Short mmCIF file of C-alpha atoms and ligand atoms in Angstrom, two decimals:
data_model
loop_
_atom_site.label_atom_id
_atom_site.label_comp_id
_atom_site.label_asym_id
_atom_site.label_seq_id
_atom_site.Cartn_x
_atom_site.Cartn_y
_atom_site.Cartn_z
CA UNK A 1 110.18 122.23 65.40
CA UNK A 2 108.31 119.67 62.73
CA UNK A 3 106.76 121.44 59.53
CA UNK A 4 103.21 121.18 59.45
CA UNK A 5 104.16 118.87 56.64
CA UNK A 6 105.95 116.02 58.80
CA UNK A 7 104.10 116.69 61.56
CA UNK A 8 106.73 113.99 63.66
CA UNK A 9 109.61 115.29 65.95
CA UNK A 10 112.92 115.58 64.73
CA UNK A 11 114.58 113.64 67.06
CA UNK A 12 112.59 110.70 68.26
CA UNK A 13 115.39 109.97 70.91
CA UNK A 14 114.22 113.05 72.25
CA UNK A 15 111.09 110.86 74.60
CA UNK A 16 111.23 109.97 78.15
CA UNK A 17 111.41 106.48 78.42
CA UNK A 18 109.10 107.00 81.89
CA UNK A 19 106.73 109.48 79.43
CA UNK A 20 107.12 107.42 75.82
CA UNK A 21 103.64 109.87 75.35
CA UNK A 22 104.91 113.04 76.57
CA UNK A 23 102.05 112.94 79.30
CA UNK A 24 103.89 115.35 81.15
CA UNK A 25 103.62 118.30 78.66
CA UNK A 26 99.51 117.87 79.03
CA UNK A 27 99.42 118.89 82.62
CA UNK A 28 99.09 122.26 84.03
CA UNK A 29 101.99 124.38 85.30
CA UNK A 30 100.31 123.55 89.13
CA UNK A 31 100.37 119.96 88.31
CA UNK A 32 104.08 120.01 87.27
CA UNK A 33 105.01 121.75 89.99
CA UNK A 34 102.33 119.34 92.34
CA UNK A 35 103.84 116.08 89.97
CA UNK A 36 107.59 117.12 90.56
CA UNK A 37 107.50 118.62 94.12
CA UNK A 38 106.33 114.81 95.16
CA UNK A 39 108.80 112.91 92.95
CA UNK A 40 111.47 115.33 94.90
CA UNK A 41 110.46 114.40 98.51
CA UNK A 42 110.68 110.67 97.50
CA UNK A 43 114.06 110.72 95.93
CA UNK A 44 115.80 113.18 98.07
CA UNK A 45 113.58 111.80 101.77
CA UNK A 46 111.68 108.57 101.50
CA UNK A 47 114.14 106.35 99.08
CA UNK A 48 117.00 106.33 100.92
CA UNK A 49 115.02 104.92 104.39
CA UNK A 50 112.51 102.92 102.22
CA UNK A 51 113.82 98.85 101.29
CA UNK A 52 115.39 99.27 105.75
CA UNK A 53 111.67 100.15 106.73
CA UNK A 54 110.23 97.62 104.64
CA UNK A 55 112.72 95.20 105.80
CA UNK A 56 112.34 95.72 109.31
CA UNK A 57 108.42 96.09 108.52
CA UNK A 58 107.91 99.48 110.36
CA UNK A 59 105.35 102.67 108.94
CA UNK A 60 108.57 105.56 108.31
CA UNK A 61 106.19 107.63 110.42
CA UNK A 62 108.84 109.91 110.56
CA UNK A 63 108.02 111.10 107.08
CA UNK A 64 104.73 112.27 107.89
CA UNK A 65 104.50 116.20 109.20
CA UNK A 66 106.81 116.54 105.68
CA UNK A 67 104.35 114.95 104.07
CA UNK A 68 101.86 116.97 105.62
CA UNK A 69 103.85 120.24 105.02
CA UNK A 70 103.46 119.51 101.30
CA UNK A 71 99.77 119.83 101.23
CA UNK A 72 99.14 115.90 100.29
CA UNK A 73 96.59 115.28 103.29
CA UNK A 74 93.51 116.07 101.73
CA UNK A 75 94.71 117.92 99.18
CA UNK A 76 91.14 117.72 97.27
CA UNK A 77 89.23 119.07 100.15
CA UNK A 78 88.30 122.69 99.80
CA UNK A 79 88.84 125.29 102.83
CA UNK A 80 90.04 123.26 106.46
CA UNK A 81 93.20 124.02 105.92
CA UNK A 82 93.83 122.08 103.08
CA UNK A 83 95.63 122.41 99.17
CA UNK A 84 92.21 122.49 97.95
CA UNK A 85 93.95 120.84 94.67
CA UNK A 86 92.41 119.15 91.35
CA UNK A 87 91.76 115.31 90.96
CA UNK A 88 94.67 115.06 88.31
CA UNK A 89 96.95 116.67 90.52
CA UNK A 90 95.43 114.07 93.87
CA UNK A 91 96.28 111.00 91.14
CA UNK A 92 100.27 112.74 90.19
CA UNK A 93 100.52 112.33 94.66
CA UNK A 94 99.93 109.29 93.96
CA UNK A 95 101.75 108.19 91.63
CA UNK A 96 105.52 109.76 93.01
CA UNK A 97 104.49 108.01 96.73
CA UNK A 98 104.18 105.04 95.27
CA UNK A 99 106.61 105.39 93.22
CA UNK A 100 108.26 105.04 96.64
CA UNK A 101 106.61 102.66 98.06
CA UNK A 102 102.83 101.42 97.86
CA UNK A 103 102.70 102.39 101.92
CA UNK A 104 103.53 105.65 101.64
CA UNK A 105 100.51 106.12 99.04
CA UNK A 106 98.16 103.61 101.17
CA UNK A 107 98.93 106.12 104.21
CA UNK A 108 97.82 109.24 102.16
CA UNK A 109 95.00 107.09 99.88
CA UNK A 110 93.35 106.49 103.38
CA UNK A 111 94.05 109.67 105.60
CA UNK A 112 92.32 111.57 102.32
CA UNK A 113 89.77 109.49 100.37
CA UNK A 114 89.16 107.18 103.36
CA UNK A 115 89.09 109.53 106.31
CA UNK A 116 89.24 113.18 105.13
CA UNK A 117 86.35 113.08 102.13
CA UNK A 118 83.81 111.33 104.66
CA UNK A 119 83.94 113.38 106.64
CA UNK A 120 84.41 116.41 104.52
CA UNK A 121 80.88 115.00 102.23
CA UNK A 122 79.03 113.02 105.12
CA UNK A 123 80.00 114.61 108.03
CA UNK A 124 78.77 117.96 110.14
CA UNK A 125 80.04 121.11 110.65
CA UNK A 126 81.34 120.23 114.21
CA UNK A 127 83.19 117.31 112.84
CA UNK A 128 84.83 119.28 109.75
CA UNK A 129 86.32 121.69 112.23
CA UNK A 130 87.20 119.32 114.96
CA UNK A 131 88.55 116.42 112.46
CA UNK A 132 90.23 117.55 109.04
CA UNK A 133 92.30 120.47 109.89
CA UNK A 134 94.46 117.96 112.62
CA UNK A 135 94.27 115.51 109.61
CA UNK A 136 95.43 117.79 106.95
CA UNK A 137 98.34 118.55 109.15
CA UNK A 138 99.42 115.27 110.03
CA UNK A 139 98.23 115.96 113.99
CA UNK A 140 95.82 112.94 113.70
CA UNK A 141 95.71 109.91 111.95
CA UNK A 142 92.92 108.17 110.91
CA UNK A 143 91.31 104.53 109.56
CA UNK A 144 88.84 103.33 107.91
CA UNK A 145 86.86 100.21 108.92
CA UNK A 146 84.54 98.36 106.15
CA UNK A 147 85.98 94.90 105.72
CA UNK A 148 85.29 92.18 107.87
CA UNK A 149 86.93 88.68 108.64
CA UNK A 150 83.80 86.74 106.88
CA UNK A 151 84.23 88.51 103.53
CA UNK A 152 85.76 91.86 102.52
CA UNK A 153 84.38 91.35 98.91
CA UNK A 154 80.49 91.44 100.11
CA UNK A 155 80.14 94.32 102.84
CA UNK A 156 76.68 94.12 102.63
CA UNK A 157 76.73 91.49 104.72
CA UNK A 158 78.82 93.30 107.13
CA UNK A 159 78.17 92.04 110.89
CA UNK A 160 79.29 95.05 112.97
CA UNK A 161 76.23 96.29 114.36
CA UNK A 162 75.55 99.38 116.31
CA UNK A 163 72.18 99.94 118.03
CA UNK A 164 70.56 102.99 119.66
CA UNK A 165 70.36 103.90 123.06
CA UNK A 166 69.50 107.33 124.39
CA UNK A 167 71.33 109.57 123.53
CA UNK A 168 74.53 107.13 122.22
CA UNK A 169 75.41 104.34 119.90
CA UNK A 170 76.70 101.11 121.14
CA UNK A 171 78.41 99.20 119.19
CA UNK A 172 80.03 95.88 118.39
CA UNK A 173 81.76 93.72 115.79
CA UNK A 174 84.57 93.62 114.40
CA UNK A 175 87.28 94.90 111.05
CA UNK A 176 90.37 93.20 110.02
CA UNK A 177 92.96 94.57 107.36
CA UNK A 178 92.73 97.78 108.35
CA UNK A 179 95.31 100.05 106.88
CA UNK A 180 96.48 102.38 109.92
CA UNK A 181 94.26 101.15 112.65
CA UNK A 182 96.93 100.64 115.31
CA UNK A 183 98.34 104.52 114.74
CA UNK A 184 95.17 106.14 114.13
CA UNK A 185 93.60 108.62 116.68
CA UNK A 186 90.32 108.29 114.11
CA UNK A 187 88.58 105.61 113.57
CA UNK A 188 85.82 106.13 110.67
CA UNK A 189 83.79 102.36 110.92
CA UNK A 190 80.90 101.40 108.86
CA UNK A 191 77.91 99.38 110.56
CA UNK A 192 74.56 98.47 110.30
CA UNK A 193 71.87 100.01 112.34
CA UNK A 194 68.11 99.93 111.93
CA UNK A 195 68.47 102.58 109.19
CA UNK A 196 70.54 100.71 107.19
CA UNK A 197 74.70 100.92 107.01
CA UNK A 198 75.92 104.36 108.87
CA UNK A 199 79.75 105.50 109.98
CA UNK A 200 80.59 105.97 112.71
CA UNK A 201 83.77 107.82 114.26
CA UNK A 202 85.62 106.27 116.72
CA UNK A 203 88.06 107.70 118.97
CA UNK A 204 91.41 105.84 119.99
CA UNK A 205 91.11 104.97 123.70
CA UNK A 206 87.40 104.83 123.71
CA UNK A 207 86.45 101.97 125.68
CA UNK A 208 86.12 98.85 124.64
CA UNK A 209 87.86 99.56 121.42
CA UNK A 210 90.80 97.68 120.30
CA UNK A 211 93.15 98.13 116.87
CA UNK A 212 96.17 95.36 117.49
CA UNK A 213 98.57 95.68 114.80
CA UNK A 214 98.05 92.51 112.38
CA UNK A 215 101.96 91.03 112.65
CA UNK A 216 103.72 88.80 109.79
CA UNK A 217 103.04 90.43 106.88
CA UNK A 218 104.82 89.44 103.27
CA UNK A 219 103.66 92.89 101.89
CA UNK A 220 103.04 96.07 102.35
CA UNK A 221 105.69 96.01 105.07
CA UNK A 222 106.29 99.40 105.57
CA UNK A 223 102.41 100.03 106.51
CA UNK A 224 100.51 99.16 109.73
CA UNK A 225 97.79 97.02 109.47
CA UNK A 226 95.52 96.14 112.07
CA UNK A 227 92.11 94.75 113.41
CA UNK A 228 89.50 96.09 115.52
CA UNK A 229 87.59 95.04 117.85
CA UNK A 230 84.62 96.39 119.56
CA UNK A 231 82.81 95.14 122.45
CA UNK A 232 79.99 96.84 123.48
CA UNK A 233 81.38 100.74 122.73
CA UNK A 234 79.50 103.67 123.36
CA UNK A 235 79.79 106.02 120.84
CA UNK A 236 77.21 109.43 121.25
CA UNK A 237 75.28 110.74 118.37
CA UNK A 238 77.32 113.77 117.47
CA UNK A 239 80.15 111.40 116.32
CA UNK A 240 77.75 109.89 114.06
CA UNK A 241 78.49 110.81 109.81
CA UNK A 242 75.20 112.55 109.64
CA UNK A 243 74.92 112.51 105.95
CA UNK A 244 74.51 109.29 104.27
CA UNK A 245 72.57 105.94 104.84
CA UNK A 246 73.35 102.93 103.20
CA UNK A 247 76.27 101.27 101.25
CA UNK A 248 76.84 104.26 98.67
CA UNK A 249 78.72 106.21 101.82
CA UNK A 250 81.33 103.65 101.96
CA UNK A 251 81.21 102.40 98.12
CA UNK A 252 81.51 105.84 97.84
CA UNK A 253 84.65 106.54 99.63
CA UNK A 254 86.60 103.74 97.68
CA UNK A 255 86.31 105.90 94.26
CA UNK A 256 87.84 108.11 95.69
CA UNK A 257 90.25 105.90 96.62
CA UNK A 258 90.36 103.69 93.88
CA UNK A 259 90.28 106.62 91.36
CA UNK A 260 93.96 107.65 93.03
CA UNK A 261 95.25 103.71 92.63
CA UNK A 262 95.08 103.81 89.49
CA UNK A 263 97.58 106.37 89.82
CA UNK A 264 99.22 104.75 92.20
CA UNK A 265 99.97 101.71 90.66
CA UNK A 266 101.69 103.78 87.22
CA UNK A 267 104.39 104.94 89.81
CA UNK A 268 105.27 101.68 91.27
CA UNK A 269 105.41 100.63 87.71
CA UNK A 270 107.49 103.38 86.53
CA UNK A 271 110.71 102.69 89.14
CA UNK A 272 110.81 98.47 88.12
CA UNK A 273 111.29 99.55 84.58
CA UNK A 274 113.72 102.87 85.27
CA UNK A 275 116.01 99.80 87.57
CA UNK A 276 115.45 97.40 84.92
CA UNK A 277 116.83 99.41 81.85
CA UNK A 278 119.79 100.64 84.40
CA UNK A 279 120.25 97.40 84.95
CA UNK A 280 120.06 95.57 81.74
CA UNK A 281 122.24 98.13 80.34
CA UNK A 282 125.26 97.04 82.99
CA UNK A 283 125.00 93.73 83.16
CA UNK A 284 126.93 91.76 80.98
CA UNK A 285 125.95 88.04 79.60
CA UNK A 286 127.87 86.49 76.44
CA UNK A 287 129.73 89.25 76.05
CA UNK A 288 127.80 91.48 75.28
CA UNK A 289 124.81 93.81 77.86
CA UNK A 290 121.60 92.38 78.61
CA UNK A 291 120.05 95.04 76.80
CA UNK A 292 121.24 94.24 73.87
CA UNK A 293 119.58 91.27 73.08
CA UNK A 294 115.88 91.18 71.22
CA UNK A 295 113.98 89.24 74.20
CA UNK A 296 115.34 91.57 76.48
CA UNK A 297 114.14 94.61 74.82
CA UNK A 298 110.62 93.30 73.24
CA UNK A 299 110.16 92.75 77.24
CA UNK A 300 111.27 96.36 78.53
CA UNK A 301 109.13 97.89 75.54
CA UNK A 302 105.99 95.61 76.54
CA UNK A 303 106.64 97.40 80.17
CA UNK A 304 106.21 100.16 78.36
CA UNK A 305 103.67 99.49 76.34
CA UNK A 306 101.46 98.50 79.41
CA UNK A 307 103.16 101.96 81.55
CA UNK A 308 102.01 104.64 78.57
CA UNK A 309 97.66 102.59 78.34
CA UNK A 310 97.76 102.58 81.96
CA UNK A 311 99.16 106.51 81.81
CA UNK A 312 96.84 107.90 78.99
CA UNK A 313 94.00 106.21 81.37
CA UNK A 314 94.80 107.29 84.47
CA UNK A 315 94.60 111.11 83.40
CA UNK A 316 91.22 110.70 81.09
CA UNK A 317 89.83 109.48 84.03
CA UNK A 318 91.02 112.40 86.30
CA UNK A 319 90.01 115.20 83.53
CA UNK A 320 86.97 113.23 83.55
CA UNK A 321 86.32 113.09 87.68
CA UNK A 322 87.54 117.14 87.63
CA UNK A 323 84.61 117.46 85.02
CA UNK A 324 82.33 115.91 87.41
CA UNK A 325 81.88 112.77 84.75
CA UNK A 326 83.40 109.49 86.27
CA UNK A 327 81.33 107.13 87.08
CA UNK A 328 82.65 104.57 89.04
CA UNK A 329 82.23 101.95 86.58
CA UNK A 330 85.53 103.99 84.84
CA UNK A 331 87.09 103.66 88.22
CA UNK A 332 86.43 100.28 88.42
CA UNK A 333 88.18 99.32 85.09
CA UNK A 334 91.19 101.87 84.97
CA UNK A 335 92.00 100.48 88.64
CA UNK A 336 92.20 96.72 87.48
CA UNK A 337 94.19 97.65 84.38
CA UNK A 338 97.10 99.48 86.25
CA UNK A 339 97.37 97.22 88.87
CA UNK A 340 97.21 93.93 87.11
CA UNK A 341 99.99 96.26 84.79
CA UNK A 342 101.86 97.26 87.42
CA UNK A 343 102.31 93.56 89.09
CA UNK A 344 102.92 92.10 85.77
CA UNK A 345 105.54 94.63 85.23
CA UNK A 346 107.36 93.84 88.93
CA UNK A 347 107.14 89.85 88.48
CA UNK A 348 108.70 90.20 85.03
CA UNK A 349 111.52 93.18 86.29
CA UNK A 350 111.98 90.52 89.04
CA UNK A 351 113.30 87.78 86.89
CA UNK A 352 115.52 90.27 84.90
CA UNK A 353 117.19 91.12 87.56
CA UNK A 354 118.41 87.05 87.65
CA UNK A 355 119.56 86.51 91.60
CA UNK A 356 119.58 90.15 92.42
CA UNK A 357 115.96 90.13 91.93
CA UNK A 358 115.56 88.43 95.18
CA UNK A 359 117.48 91.64 97.49
CA UNK A 360 115.54 94.68 98.92
CA UNK A 361 118.92 96.26 97.60
CA UNK A 362 116.62 96.35 94.22
CA UNK A 363 113.08 97.54 94.23
CA UNK A 364 110.62 95.60 91.61
CA UNK A 365 110.35 92.43 94.59
CA UNK A 366 108.98 94.69 97.29
CA UNK A 367 106.51 96.82 94.94
CA UNK A 368 105.69 92.93 93.68
CA UNK A 369 105.19 91.59 97.03
CA UNK A 370 103.07 95.28 97.61
CA UNK A 371 101.30 94.68 94.26
CA UNK A 372 99.59 91.70 95.59
CA UNK A 373 97.68 93.57 98.94
CA UNK A 374 97.26 96.68 95.54
CA UNK A 375 95.28 93.96 93.45
CA UNK A 376 93.76 92.77 96.50
CA UNK A 377 92.51 95.70 98.24
CA UNK A 378 90.02 98.29 97.10
CA UNK A 379 87.75 95.96 95.12
CA UNK A 380 89.70 92.50 94.19
CA UNK A 381 90.75 92.06 90.33
CA UNK A 382 87.95 90.01 90.19
CA UNK A 383 85.24 92.34 91.96
CA UNK A 384 86.34 94.87 88.75
CA UNK A 385 85.78 92.62 86.29
CA UNK A 386 81.92 91.63 87.92
CA UNK A 387 81.48 95.68 88.32
CA UNK A 388 82.05 96.33 84.51
CA UNK A 389 80.24 92.14 83.16
CA UNK A 390 77.24 93.97 85.66
CA UNK A 391 77.31 97.53 83.34
CA UNK A 392 78.01 95.94 80.34
CA UNK A 393 75.43 92.81 80.76
CA UNK A 394 72.72 94.48 83.04
CA UNK A 395 73.10 91.28 85.21
CA UNK A 396 74.30 91.04 88.16
CA UNK A 397 77.33 87.92 88.89
CA UNK A 398 77.74 88.21 92.45
P1 TGC B 422 75.16 97.39 95.17
O1 TGC B 422 73.85 97.35 94.83
O2 TGC B 422 76.24 97.62 93.84
O3 TGC B 422 75.57 99.53 95.48
C1 TGC B 422 74.52 99.90 96.78
C2 TGC B 422 74.68 100.80 96.44
O4 TGC B 422 76.21 101.47 96.70
C3 TGC B 422 76.01 102.07 95.35
N1 TGC B 422 77.56 102.16 94.32
C4 TGC B 422 78.55 102.73 94.84
N2 TGC B 422 78.44 104.60 94.75
C5 TGC B 422 79.25 104.48 94.68
N3 TGC B 422 80.72 104.65 94.73
C6 TGC B 422 81.43 102.77 94.18
N4 TGC B 422 81.99 102.72 93.94
C7 TGC B 422 79.48 102.18 93.97
N5 TGC B 422 79.19 101.00 94.01
C8 TGC B 422 78.12 100.48 94.59
C9 TGC B 422 74.90 101.50 94.18
O5 TGC B 422 74.84 103.14 93.59
C10 TGC B 422 73.60 101.66 95.49
O6 TGC B 422 73.73 102.62 95.72
P2 TGC B 422 71.59 102.73 96.25
O7 TGC B 422 71.37 104.51 96.08
O8 TGC B 422 71.39 102.57 95.19
O9 TGC B 422 71.49 102.31 97.37
O10 TGC B 422 75.79 96.98 96.54
P3 TGC B 422 76.54 95.47 96.54
O11 TGC B 422 76.00 94.70 97.82
O12 TGC B 422 75.91 94.48 95.37
O13 TGC B 422 78.03 95.51 96.05
C11 TGC B 422 78.51 95.61 94.87
C12 TGC B 422 80.16 95.76 94.74
C13 TGC B 422 80.75 93.86 95.33
C14 TGC B 422 80.71 96.36 94.12
C15 TGC B 422 80.91 95.98 96.55
O14 TGC B 422 80.64 95.52 97.18
C16 TGC B 422 82.24 96.08 96.04
O15 TGC B 422 82.64 97.25 95.83
N6 TGC B 422 83.18 95.46 97.37
C17 TGC B 422 84.50 95.30 97.15
C18 TGC B 422 84.48 96.23 98.31
C19 TGC B 422 85.85 96.69 98.39
O16 TGC B 422 86.18 97.14 97.73
N7 TGC B 422 86.33 97.05 99.80
C20 TGC B 422 87.16 97.92 99.92
C21 TGC B 422 87.78 97.81 101.59
S1 TGC B 422 88.87 99.74 101.28
C22 TGC B 422 90.36 99.49 101.52
O17 TGC B 422 90.73 97.88 100.85
C23 TGC B 422 91.47 99.70 101.79
S2 TGC B 422 92.67 100.02 102.09
C24 TGC B 422 93.32 101.26 101.78
C25 TGC B 422 95.04 101.55 100.79
O18 TGC B 422 95.76 100.95 102.14
O19 TGC B 422 95.06 101.96 100.05
P1 FAD B 423 87.53 87.45 99.61
O1 FAD B 423 86.44 88.34 99.84
O2 FAD B 423 86.92 86.91 100.72
O3 FAD B 423 87.64 87.08 98.57
C1 FAD B 423 88.58 85.94 97.94
C2 FAD B 423 88.36 85.64 96.48
O4 FAD B 423 87.51 85.76 96.67
C3 FAD B 423 89.40 86.76 95.95
O5 FAD B 423 89.85 86.17 95.20
C4 FAD B 423 88.16 87.57 95.49
O6 FAD B 423 88.05 88.00 94.10
C5 FAD B 423 87.55 85.97 94.96
N1 FAD B 423 86.12 86.37 94.94
C6 FAD B 423 84.98 87.33 95.59
N2 FAD B 423 83.57 87.62 95.16
C7 FAD B 423 83.63 86.84 94.20
C8 FAD B 423 82.24 86.28 93.28
N3 FAD B 423 81.53 87.13 93.40
N4 FAD B 423 82.98 85.23 92.12
C9 FAD B 423 84.05 85.03 92.13
N5 FAD B 423 84.83 85.12 92.69
C10 FAD B 423 85.09 85.75 93.85
N6 FAD B 423 89.69 97.01 104.01
C11 FAD B 423 89.21 98.48 104.71
O7 FAD B 423 87.97 98.35 104.75
N7 FAD B 423 89.86 98.76 105.58
C12 FAD B 423 91.73 99.02 105.18
O8 FAD B 423 92.15 100.12 105.29
C13 FAD B 423 91.65 98.13 104.70
N8 FAD B 423 93.44 98.12 104.19
C14 FAD B 423 94.16 96.61 103.54
C15 FAD B 423 95.35 96.60 103.49
C16 FAD B 423 95.64 95.63 103.18
C17 FAD B 423 97.52 95.32 103.28
C18 FAD B 423 94.94 93.94 103.48
C19 FAD B 423 95.55 93.11 102.42
C20 FAD B 423 93.21 94.50 103.00
C21 FAD B 423 93.24 95.55 103.32
N9 FAD B 423 92.06 96.05 103.37
C22 FAD B 423 91.17 96.91 104.00
C23 FAD B 423 90.90 94.65 103.11
C24 FAD B 423 91.16 94.39 101.65
O9 FAD B 423 89.39 95.61 101.21
C25 FAD B 423 89.95 92.95 101.29
O10 FAD B 423 91.06 91.92 101.53
C26 FAD B 423 89.13 92.68 100.51
O11 FAD B 423 87.74 93.42 99.84
C27 FAD B 423 89.10 91.47 99.63
O12 FAD B 423 88.08 90.90 100.87
P2 FAD B 423 88.69 89.70 101.44
O13 FAD B 423 90.47 89.88 102.04
O14 FAD B 423 88.04 89.45 102.56
O15 FAD B 423 88.88 88.47 100.27
#
């Protein structure tokens, strides 16, 4: 125990290399339990199969039932068979899943923040009863269609249209780069109407709706990415989300998902650093372990510095969110910072592994390739920089 005068721990080496500032002790018992439970699932069930799934370009669907049993789908929602956990718990879930693979975190982000959240926040009671329990149990899978081929950064320019026809709506247009699209039972689709942008629940198998998979990806290979096509798709008014109109509907969902990604990126970076500490400790070059050289220690220290700052940022963001004080601009700053941090660490880790770094047997190249998507989706780095620039100057420079 440190004396009041010293106020320092007696053994400075007792620090956790993945958590130098002991963020863990800032977590409640419930938050610690959630983190440890998801970490165990990732170590025991996900990591043994993820490298092969990535190489094969296959989403490991066999993990979905256990992800659901652990209460990781729609974990922040109260009722409807959901776990009702706080936002820090959701962040920790994302962190641990992305320590495994961004594809796993993507699956949970989309299902929770982009499908269950809009149904919960904007849906009718009938829509909530019908979909939320099934989505929570993993019995139904959802996707979120906002991005279109002509430019995802500017969703206000969407071309997909829904026209009223009696008690129905008729949907025409297309969406691109949609996570889970091909395997989804329900698509939350955003379309322009005469009364502004609105959200529609489009069920798998509806006439005129197709969701082919996008092949030949070098990133997020353990995740399904699809196009969505709507050719005179007829949808009953009961499948329209009645609670929101305008771009703030989909953008409000993005705020939820981006928040989770700020934590997820930390997990990917931690996985790389963990691998590097082990590797450089045993790799003998010029008669000494690589980790005994100053430049390697400086590179590891830089990774640790960046991860520590990201951890503190996300925890603060989570506490702001749980107290109802988080703003979308704060989320933009953390999404930009943390994903950039993780991508830089993954690229540097790949380099420090030398030739081994190009093998799927070591996680950095997989995380590096995945993070190239993560830095693009949910708002590119430039989009988030411009959100902050707009906040600082009051000028919209998009
Ligand atoms: P702008 O005028 O700024 O806003 C329109 C209305 O929306 C409100 N708003 C937000 N509300 C909640 N959260 C946010 N983050 C919000 N940002 C804006 C705003 O207050 C306004 O409301 P109102 O009531 O005044 O109408 O709109 P803009 O057209 O100028 O666009 C701003 C910009 C560029 C920031 C926005 O278009 C944007 O974020 N673009 C990036 C699009 C994007 O991130 N797409 C992601 C698609 S989904 C995805 O990538 C899933 S990946 C999933 C995975 O696998 O993990
Ligand atoms: P563009 O918008 O065409 O951007 C191209 C470049 O221009 C970028 O570098 C961008 O930063 C830059 N740029 C844009 N505007 C400006 C400006 N004003 N000034 C300077 N530079 C600018 N979307 C969904 O709706 N649902 C999903 O589930 C989903 N999943 C995805 C999964 C994957 C694997 C990927 C890769 C994408 C996914 N997306 C999804 C789409 C994603 O959100 C978009 O790719 C992203 O928003 C960028 O849009 P874009 O690809 O059309 O690029």
